[in-house]
């Protein structure tokens, strides 16, 4: 096998898994709505699924380190496939009670977490074996994930217009099985180090490794704030802005589509230019452009064309944020601890998403949309200033902050 083939297959399996996830996030709520007619139950099922994802991302890291990335990713996708096939199977045979749907939603969210962590954990080793710059391999992984998410919603909606929800759910299950097969084909068997400590001890060790690195803690906090604000924007600000300011649901689709497409272009550009760019300057500049200007322009209400131009610019630069943070994490985390540390970072970073939607709605109802937009922009400005002023962020630059030499996994 070509030495770069495992990286390409990792990208492919990541893309298929992310595509299946994006379709599932559309089809499952649609299925619940058609089954119950209740928006409250739709939201409850979505919340349960997100809770399962965040919970297992936080506590499942030691499992990834113990089983290894290959088995964890394959098992994760096969578990998701089983859950998604079980929903239409139960519905069409014995009947699907609401409590069963809640259980399956929680299992679906939980099943996705180990696979996401495992693919991130194994990426540096495969990229190193392929002789690629880490920035290029990470940018390609993020591009595969983002492009799949961008295509998943519209193609999932098109599928729902043609066939029944239960058929689409079974098809998504088959896609997860395909992702497992690509992982089995592409990721080599790497013998994971066997911990002699208990599971909780491994979890505590991961927490100590994260909390002991001030730069990693800063990165996680920045992601927490950004994810909270972005969920408020996607879940509340953008829909209300499209309805009350632009008076068009088409405008909402345009905003979402332009942001997704330009962010994908930003990922691709980073995969080629990232190794040549200073990391701190790149990250601070990207966050400065991607955050406050978008909210400020929307608050000024200049019309859809101007908003789309700003959205395109912010989406383009935002494509460099996640890959840059991932590269820093890869370099600073001992390979034997990646599952635990990356799982914890994902759990904390995603923990603000439900809160963002809630706080966004409260701000709009209590103070109005313009005030909510200016407030979100102000928080982004504070985040950017902190990254400029605080000394810990100097560690972003290559060679600026020494990192202990990591231990390699035995093969």
CSV table of C-alpha atoms in Angstrom, one decimal:
chain,number,residue,atom,x,y,z
A,1,UNK,CA,0.0,0.0,0.0
A,2,UNK,CA,1.2,3.5,-0.9
A,3,UNK,CA,2.5,5.2,2.3
A,4,UNK,CA,-0.1,8.0,1.8
A,5,UNK,CA,-3.0,5.7,1.2
A,6,UNK,CA,-3.8,5.4,5.0
A,7,UNK,CA,-4.1,9.2,5.2
A,8,UNK,CA,-6.4,9.3,2.2
A,9,UNK,CA,-8.5,6.5,3.6
A,10,UNK,CA,-8.7,8.2,6.9
A,11,UNK,CA,-10.0,11.3,5.2
A,12,UNK,CA,-12.5,9.2,3.2
A,13,UNK,CA,-13.8,7.3,6.3
A,14,UNK,CA,-14.0,10.6,8.2
A,15,UNK,CA,-16.0,12.2,5.3
A,16,UNK,CA,-18.4,9.2,5.1
A,17,UNK,CA,-19.0,9.1,8.8
A,18,UNK,CA,-19.5,12.9,9.0
A,19,UNK,CA,-21.8,12.8,6.0
A,20,UNK,CA,-23.9,10.1,7.7
A,21,UNK,CA,-23.9,12.1,10.9
A,22,UNK,CA,-25.2,15.2,9.1
A,23,UNK,CA,-28.0,13.3,7.4
A,24,UNK,CA,-28.9,11.6,10.7
A,25,UNK,CA,-29.1,15.0,12.4
A,26,UNK,CA,-31.7,16.0,9.8
A,27,UNK,CA,-33.6,12.8,9.5
A,28,UNK,CA,-34.0,11.8,13.1
A,29,UNK,CA,-35.8,15.1,14.1
A,30,UNK,CA,-37.9,14.8,11.0
A,31,UNK,CA,-38.9,11.3,11.9
A,32,UNK,CA,-39.7,12.3,15.5
A,33,UNK,CA,-41.9,15.2,14.2
A,34,UNK,CA,-43.7,13.0,11.8
A,35,UNK,CA,-44.2,10.4,14.5
A,36,UNK,CA,-45.4,12.7,17.3
A,37,UNK,CA,-46.2,16.1,15.8
A,38,UNK,CA,-44.5,17.6,18.9
A,39,UNK,CA,-41.8,20.3,18.6
A,40,UNK,CA,-41.0,19.8,22.3
A,41,UNK,CA,-40.3,16.1,21.7
A,42,UNK,CA,-38.1,16.9,18.7
A,43,UNK,CA,-36.0,19.2,20.9
A,44,UNK,CA,-35.9,16.7,23.7
A,45,UNK,CA,-34.6,13.9,21.5
A,46,UNK,CA,-32.0,16.3,20.1
A,47,UNK,CA,-30.9,17.3,23.6
A,48,UNK,CA,-30.7,13.6,24.7
A,49,UNK,CA,-28.5,12.8,21.6
A,50,UNK,CA,-26.2,15.7,22.3
A,51,UNK,CA,-26.0,14.8,26.0
A,52,UNK,CA,-24.9,11.2,25.0
A,53,UNK,CA,-22.2,12.7,22.7
A,54,UNK,CA,-20.8,15.1,25.2
A,55,UNK,CA,-20.9,12.5,28.1
A,56,UNK,CA,-19.0,9.8,26.2
A,57,UNK,CA,-16.6,12.3,24.7
A,58,UNK,CA,-15.6,13.2,28.2
A,59,UNK,CA,-15.3,9.8,29.8
A,60,UNK,CA,-14.6,7.6,26.8
A,61,UNK,CA,-11.0,8.8,26.2
A,62,UNK,CA,-9.4,6.0,28.2
A,63,UNK,CA,-11.4,3.5,26.1
A,64,UNK,CA,-9.9,4.8,22.9
A,65,UNK,CA,-6.4,4.7,24.4
A,66,UNK,CA,-6.9,1.1,25.7
A,67,UNK,CA,-8.5,-0.3,22.5
A,68,UNK,CA,-6.5,1.7,20.0
A,69,UNK,CA,-7.8,4.1,17.4
A,70,UNK,CA,-8.6,1.5,14.7
A,71,UNK,CA,-10.9,-0.7,16.9
A,72,UNK,CA,-12.5,2.4,18.5
A,73,UNK,CA,-13.3,4.0,15.2
A,74,UNK,CA,-14.7,0.8,13.7
A,75,UNK,CA,-16.7,0.0,16.8
A,76,UNK,CA,-18.1,3.5,17.0
A,77,UNK,CA,-19.4,3.5,13.4
A,78,UNK,CA,-20.8,0.0,13.7
A,79,UNK,CA,-22.6,1.0,16.9
A,80,UNK,CA,-24.1,4.0,15.1
A,81,UNK,CA,-25.1,1.8,12.2
A,82,UNK,CA,-26.8,-0.6,14.6
A,83,UNK,CA,-28.8,2.1,16.3
A,84,UNK,CA,-30.0,3.7,13.1
A,85,UNK,CA,-31.1,0.4,11.6
A,86,UNK,CA,-32.8,-0.5,14.9
A,87,UNK,CA,-35.1,2.6,14.7
A,88,UNK,CA,-36.9,1.7,11.5
A,89,UNK,CA,-36.8,-2.0,12.3
A,90,UNK,CA,-38.6,-1.6,15.7
A,91,UNK,CA,-41.0,1.0,14.2
A,92,UNK,CA,-42.0,-1.4,11.4
A,93,UNK,CA,-42.3,-4.5,13.5
A,94,UNK,CA,-43.0,-4.3,17.2
A,95,UNK,CA,-43.7,-0.5,17.3
A,96,UNK,CA,-41.4,2.1,18.7
A,97,UNK,CA,-42.3,3.6,22.1
A,98,UNK,CA,-41.1,7.1,23.0
A,99,UNK,CA,-38.9,5.9,25.8
A,100,UNK,CA,-37.2,3.5,23.3
A,101,UNK,CA,-36.6,6.4,21.0
A,102,UNK,CA,-35.0,8.4,23.8
A,103,UNK,CA,-32.7,5.5,24.6
A,104,UNK,CA,-31.7,5.0,21.0
A,105,UNK,CA,-31.0,8.8,20.6
A,106,UNK,CA,-28.7,8.7,23.6
A,107,UNK,CA,-26.9,5.6,22.3
A,108,UNK,CA,-26.6,7.3,18.9
A,109,UNK,CA,-24.9,10.4,20.4
A,110,UNK,CA,-22.7,8.2,22.6
A,111,UNK,CA,-21.7,6.0,19.7
A,112,UNK,CA,-20.3,8.9,17.7
A,113,UNK,CA,-17.9,10.2,20.3
A,114,UNK,CA,-15.3,7.4,20.3
A,115,UNK,CA,-15.0,7.5,16.5
A,116,UNK,CA,-14.5,11.2,16.4
A,117,UNK,CA,-11.8,11.0,19.1
A,118,UNK,CA,-10.1,8.0,17.6
A,119,UNK,CA,-9.7,9.5,14.2
A,120,UNK,CA,-8.2,12.7,15.7
A,121,UNK,CA,-5.9,10.6,17.9
A,122,UNK,CA,-4.5,8.5,15.0
A,123,UNK,CA,-4.2,11.2,12.5
A,124,UNK,CA,-0.7,12.5,13.5
A,125,UNK,CA,0.9,9.0,13.3
A,126,UNK,CA,-0.6,8.4,9.8
A,127,UNK,CA,0.4,11.9,8.6
A,128,UNK,CA,4.0,11.4,9.9
A,129,UNK,CA,4.3,8.0,8.2
A,130,UNK,CA,3.0,9.6,4.9
A,131,UNK,CA,5.7,12.2,5.1
A,132,UNK,CA,3.2,15.1,5.1
A,133,UNK,CA,3.4,18.3,7.1
A,134,UNK,CA,1.1,18.0,10.1
A,135,UNK,CA,-0.8,21.1,9.0
A,136,UNK,CA,-1.6,19.5,5.6
A,137,UNK,CA,-2.8,16.3,7.0
A,138,UNK,CA,-4.9,18.0,9.6
A,139,UNK,CA,-6.3,20.5,7.1
A,140,UNK,CA,-7.3,17.6,4.8
A,141,UNK,CA,-9.1,15.8,7.7
A,142,UNK,CA,-11.0,19.0,8.6
A,143,UNK,CA,-11.9,19.6,5.0
A,144,UNK,CA,-13.3,16.1,4.6
A,145,UNK,CA,-15.3,16.6,7.7
A,146,UNK,CA,-16.6,20.0,6.8
A,147,UNK,CA,-17.5,19.1,3.1
A,148,UNK,CA,-19.4,16.1,4.3
A,149,UNK,CA,-21.4,18.2,6.8
A,150,UNK,CA,-22.1,20.7,4.1
A,151,UNK,CA,-23.5,18.1,1.7
A,152,UNK,CA,-25.3,16.0,4.3
A,153,UNK,CA,-28.2,18.3,5.0
A,154,UNK,CA,-29.3,19.1,1.5
A,155,UNK,CA,-28.9,15.6,0.2
A,156,UNK,CA,-30.6,14.2,3.3
A,157,UNK,CA,-33.5,16.6,2.6
A,158,UNK,CA,-33.7,15.5,-1.0
A,159,UNK,CA,-33.8,11.9,0.1
A,160,UNK,CA,-36.7,12.6,2.4
A,161,UNK,CA,-38.6,14.1,-0.5
A,162,UNK,CA,-38.3,10.8,-2.4
A,163,UNK,CA,-38.5,8.0,0.2
A,164,UNK,CA,-39.8,7.4,3.7
A,165,UNK,CA,-37.9,8.5,6.8
A,166,UNK,CA,-37.4,4.9,7.9
A,167,UNK,CA,-35.7,4.0,4.5
A,168,UNK,CA,-33.4,7.0,4.9
A,169,UNK,CA,-32.5,6.0,8.4
A,170,UNK,CA,-31.6,2.5,7.3
A,171,UNK,CA,-29.5,4.0,4.4
A,172,UNK,CA,-27.6,6.2,6.9
A,173,UNK,CA,-26.9,3.1,9.0
A,174,UNK,CA,-25.4,1.5,5.9
A,175,UNK,CA,-23.2,4.6,5.4
A,176,UNK,CA,-21.8,4.2,8.9
A,177,UNK,CA,-21.0,0.6,8.1
A,178,UNK,CA,-19.2,1.8,5.0
A,179,UNK,CA,-17.2,4.2,7.1
A,180,UNK,CA,-16.2,1.3,9.4
A,181,UNK,CA,-15.0,-0.7,6.4
A,182,UNK,CA,-12.9,2.2,5.1
A,183,UNK,CA,-11.4,2.6,8.5
A,184,UNK,CA,-10.6,-1.2,8.7
A,185,UNK,CA,-9.0,-0.9,5.3
A,186,UNK,CA,-7.0,2.2,5.9
A,187,UNK,CA,-5.9,2.4,9.5
A,188,UNK,CA,-3.1,-0.1,10.3
A,189,UNK,CA,-3.2,-2.1,13.4
A,190,UNK,CA,-1.2,-0.3,16.1
A,191,UNK,CA,-0.9,-2.0,19.4
A,192,UNK,CA,-2.1,0.3,22.1
A,193,UNK,CA,-0.2,0.6,25.4
A,194,UNK,CA,-2.0,-1.4,28.1
A,195,UNK,CA,-2.5,0.7,31.2
A,196,UNK,CA,-2.0,-1.1,34.5
A,197,UNK,CA,-4.2,1.5,36.3
A,198,UNK,CA,-7.9,1.5,36.6
A,199,UNK,CA,-10.3,3.3,34.2
A,200,UNK,CA,-10.9,6.2,36.6
A,201,UNK,CA,-7.2,6.5,37.2
A,202,UNK,CA,-6.7,6.8,33.4
A,203,UNK,CA,-9.4,9.4,33.2
A,204,UNK,CA,-7.8,11.4,36.0
A,205,UNK,CA,-4.4,11.1,34.3
A,206,UNK,CA,-5.9,12.6,31.1
A,207,UNK,CA,-7.5,15.5,33.1
A,208,UNK,CA,-4.1,16.2,34.8
A,209,UNK,CA,-2.3,16.2,31.4
A,210,UNK,CA,-4.9,18.7,30.1
A,211,UNK,CA,-4.9,21.0,33.1
A,212,UNK,CA,-1.1,20.8,33.4
A,213,UNK,CA,-0.7,22.6,30.0
A,214,UNK,CA,-1.8,26.2,30.3
A,215,UNK,CA,-1.8,26.6,26.5
A,216,UNK,CA,-4.1,23.6,26.0
A,217,UNK,CA,-6.4,25.0,28.7
A,218,UNK,CA,-6.5,28.3,27.0
A,219,UNK,CA,-7.3,26.7,23.7
A,220,UNK,CA,-10.2,24.7,25.2
A,221,UNK,CA,-11.6,27.8,26.8
A,222,UNK,CA,-11.5,29.7,23.6
A,223,UNK,CA,-13.3,26.8,21.8
A,224,UNK,CA,-15.9,26.8,24.5
A,225,UNK,CA,-16.6,30.5,24.1
A,226,UNK,CA,-16.6,30.3,20.3
A,227,UNK,CA,-18.9,27.2,20.1
A,228,UNK,CA,-21.3,28.9,22.6
A,229,UNK,CA,-21.5,32.0,20.5
A,230,UNK,CA,-21.6,30.2,17.2
A,231,UNK,CA,-24.5,28.0,18.4
A,232,UNK,CA,-26.3,31.1,19.5
A,233,UNK,CA,-25.8,32.5,16.0
A,234,UNK,CA,-26.7,29.4,14.0
A,235,UNK,CA,-29.6,28.3,16.2
A,236,UNK,CA,-31.1,31.7,17.1
A,237,UNK,CA,-29.5,34.9,15.6
A,238,UNK,CA,-29.4,33.8,11.9
A,239,UNK,CA,-33.0,32.4,11.7
A,240,UNK,CA,-34.4,35.5,13.5
A,241,UNK,CA,-32.3,37.8,11.3
A,242,UNK,CA,-33.5,36.1,8.2
A,243,UNK,CA,-37.2,36.3,9.3
A,244,UNK,CA,-37.3,39.8,10.9
A,245,UNK,CA,-34.7,41.7,9.0
A,246,UNK,CA,-34.3,40.1,5.6
A,247,UNK,CA,-37.9,38.7,5.6
A,248,UNK,CA,-36.9,35.6,3.6
A,249,UNK,CA,-36.2,31.9,4.5
A,250,UNK,CA,-34.1,31.8,1.3
A,251,UNK,CA,-31.8,34.3,2.9
A,252,UNK,CA,-31.2,31.9,5.8
A,253,UNK,CA,-30.2,29.1,3.4
A,254,UNK,CA,-27.9,31.5,1.6
A,255,UNK,CA,-26.2,32.6,4.8
A,256,UNK,CA,-25.7,29.0,5.9
A,257,UNK,CA,-24.6,27.8,2.5
A,258,UNK,CA,-22.1,30.6,1.9
A,259,UNK,CA,-20.6,30.1,5.4
A,260,UNK,CA,-20.2,26.4,4.9
A,261,UNK,CA,-18.7,26.6,1.4
A,262,UNK,CA,-16.2,29.3,2.2
A,263,UNK,CA,-15.1,27.6,5.4
A,264,UNK,CA,-14.4,24.5,3.3
A,265,UNK,CA,-12.3,26.6,1.0
A,266,UNK,CA,-10.5,28.0,4.0
A,267,UNK,CA,-9.7,24.4,5.2
A,268,UNK,CA,-8.3,23.5,1.8
A,269,UNK,CA,-6.2,26.7,1.7
A,270,UNK,CA,-4.8,26.0,5.1
A,271,UNK,CA,-3.8,22.5,4.2
A,272,UNK,CA,-1.4,24.0,1.7
A,273,UNK,CA,-0.4,27.3,3.3
A,274,UNK,CA,-0.5,26.3,6.9
A,275,UNK,CA,3.1,25.0,7.2
A,276,UNK,CA,4.4,28.3,5.9
A,277,UNK,CA,2.4,30.6,8.2
A,278,UNK,CA,3.2,31.8,11.7
A,279,UNK,CA,0.6,30.1,13.9
A,280,UNK,CA,-0.1,32.8,16.5
A,281,UNK,CA,-0.6,35.5,13.9
A,282,UNK,CA,-2.7,33.2,11.8
A,283,UNK,CA,-5.0,32.1,14.6
A,284,UNK,CA,-5.4,35.5,16.2
A,285,UNK,CA,-6.1,37.1,12.9
A,286,UNK,CA,-8.6,34.4,11.9
A,287,UNK,CA,-10.6,34.7,15.1
A,288,UNK,CA,-10.5,38.5,14.9
A,289,UNK,CA,-12.0,38.5,11.4
A,290,UNK,CA,-14.3,35.5,11.9
A,291,UNK,CA,-16.0,36.8,15.0
A,292,UNK,CA,-16.9,40.4,15.8
A,293,UNK,CA,-17.2,41.8,12.2
A,294,UNK,CA,-19.9,39.3,11.3
A,295,UNK,CA,-22.1,40.3,14.2
A,296,UNK,CA,-21.4,44.0,13.8
A,297,UNK,CA,-22.4,44.0,10.1
A,298,UNK,CA,-25.5,42.1,10.8
A,299,UNK,CA,-26.4,44.5,13.6
A,300,UNK,CA,-26.0,47.4,11.1
A,301,UNK,CA,-28.6,45.8,8.7
A,302,UNK,CA,-26.9,46.7,5.4
A,303,UNK,CA,-28.9,44.2,3.3
A,304,UNK,CA,-28.4,40.6,2.2
A,305,UNK,CA,-25.6,41.2,-0.4
A,306,UNK,CA,-23.3,43.0,2.1
A,307,UNK,CA,-24.1,40.4,4.8
A,308,UNK,CA,-23.2,37.5,2.4
A,309,UNK,CA,-19.9,39.2,1.5
A,310,UNK,CA,-18.9,39.5,5.1
A,311,UNK,CA,-20.1,35.9,5.8
A,312,UNK,CA,-18.0,34.7,2.9
A,313,UNK,CA,-14.9,36.4,4.3
A,314,UNK,CA,-15.4,35.2,7.8
A,315,UNK,CA,-16.1,31.7,6.6
A,316,UNK,CA,-12.9,31.7,4.6
A,317,UNK,CA,-10.7,32.7,7.5
A,318,UNK,CA,-12.5,30.5,10.0
A,319,UNK,CA,-11.4,27.5,8.0
A,320,UNK,CA,-8.0,27.8,9.5
A,321,UNK,CA,-9.1,27.9,13.2
A,322,UNK,CA,-9.8,24.3,14.0
A,323,UNK,CA,-6.9,22.8,12.0
A,324,UNK,CA,-4.5,25.1,13.7
A,325,UNK,CA,-5.7,24.3,17.2
A,326,UNK,CA,-5.6,20.6,16.3
A,327,UNK,CA,-2.0,20.8,15.2
A,328,UNK,CA,-1.0,22.4,18.4
A,329,UNK,CA,-2.8,19.8,20.4
A,330,UNK,CA,-1.2,17.0,18.5
A,331,UNK,CA,2.2,18.4,19.2
A,332,UNK,CA,1.7,18.9,22.9
A,333,UNK,CA,-0.1,15.7,23.9
A,334,UNK,CA,1.7,12.4,24.5
A,335,UNK,CA,0.5,9.9,21.9
A,336,UNK,CA,-0.4,7.4,24.6
A,337,UNK,CA,-2.7,10.0,26.2
A,338,UNK,CA,-4.3,11.4,23.0
A,339,UNK,CA,-7.6,9.6,23.5
A,340,UNK,CA,-8.1,10.9,27.0
A,341,UNK,CA,-7.0,14.4,26.4
A,342,UNK,CA,-8.7,14.9,23.0
A,343,UNK,CA,-11.9,13.4,24.4
A,344,UNK,CA,-11.9,15.8,27.3
A,345,UNK,CA,-11.2,18.8,25.1
A,346,UNK,CA,-14.0,17.8,22.8
A,347,UNK,CA,-16.4,17.4,25.7
A,348,UNK,CA,-15.6,20.8,27.2
A,349,UNK,CA,-15.5,22.6,23.8
A,350,UNK,CA,-19.0,21.2,22.9
A,351,UNK,CA,-20.4,21.7,26.4
A,352,UNK,CA,-21.3,25.3,25.6
A,353,UNK,CA,-23.4,24.5,22.5
A,354,UNK,CA,-26.7,23.8,24.3
A,355,UNK,CA,-26.1,26.9,26.5
A,356,UNK,CA,-25.4,29.0,23.5
A,357,UNK,CA,-28.8,28.4,22.0
A,358,UNK,CA,-30.5,29.0,25.3
A,359,UNK,CA,-28.6,32.2,26.1
A,360,UNK,CA,-29.1,33.5,22.5
A,361,UNK,CA,-32.8,33.1,22.8
A,362,UNK,CA,-32.9,34.8,26.2
A,363,UNK,CA,-30.8,37.8,24.9
A,364,UNK,CA,-33.0,38.3,21.8
A,365,UNK,CA,-36.3,38.1,23.8
A,366,UNK,CA,-35.0,40.3,26.6
A,367,UNK,CA,-33.0,42.9,24.8
A,368,UNK,CA,-33.7,42.6,21.1
A,369,UNK,CA,-31.7,41.2,18.2
A,370,UNK,CA,-29.3,44.2,17.7
A,371,UNK,CA,-28.2,44.1,21.3
A,372,UNK,CA,-27.7,40.4,21.2
A,373,UNK,CA,-25.5,40.7,18.1
A,374,UNK,CA,-23.4,43.6,19.5
A,375,UNK,CA,-23.0,41.6,22.8
A,376,UNK,CA,-21.7,38.5,20.9
A,377,UNK,CA,-19.3,40.6,18.9
A,378,UNK,CA,-18.0,42.2,22.1
A,379,UNK,CA,-17.2,38.8,23.6
A,380,UNK,CA,-15.3,37.9,20.4
A,381,UNK,CA,-13.3,41.1,20.7
A,382,UNK,CA,-12.4,40.2,24.3
A,383,UNK,CA,-11.3,36.7,23.3
A,384,UNK,CA,-9.1,38.2,20.5
A,385,UNK,CA,-7.5,40.8,22.9
A,386,UNK,CA,-6.8,38.0,25.5
A,387,UNK,CA,-4.9,36.1,22.8
A,388,UNK,CA,-2.8,39.1,22.0
A,389,UNK,CA,-2.1,40.2,25.5
A,390,UNK,CA,-1.7,37.1,27.6
A,391,UNK,CA,1.8,35.6,27.5
A,392,UNK,CA,0.6,32.0,27.4
A,393,UNK,CA,-0.5,32.4,23.8
A,394,UNK,CA,3.2,32.9,22.7
A,395,UNK,CA,3.4,29.1,22.9
A,396,UNK,CA,1.5,28.9,19.7
A,397,UNK,CA,4.6,29.9,17.7
A,398,UNK,CA,6.9,27.0,16.6
A,399,UNK,CA,9.7,26.5,19.1
A,400,UNK,CA,8.4,29.2,21.5
A,401,UNK,CA,7.2,26.9,24.2
A,402,UNK,CA,9.1,23.6,24.8
A,403,UNK,CA,7.0,20.5,24.9
A,404,UNK,CA,8.2,17.3,26.6
A,405,UNK,CA,9.2,14.6,24.0
A,406,UNK,CA,6.2,12.3,23.6
A,407,UNK,CA,6.4,8.6,24.1
A,408,UNK,CA,5.7,6.6,21.0
A,409,UNK,CA,3.2,3.7,20.9
A,410,UNK,CA,4.7,0.3,20.5
A,411,UNK,CA,3.9,-1.3,17.2
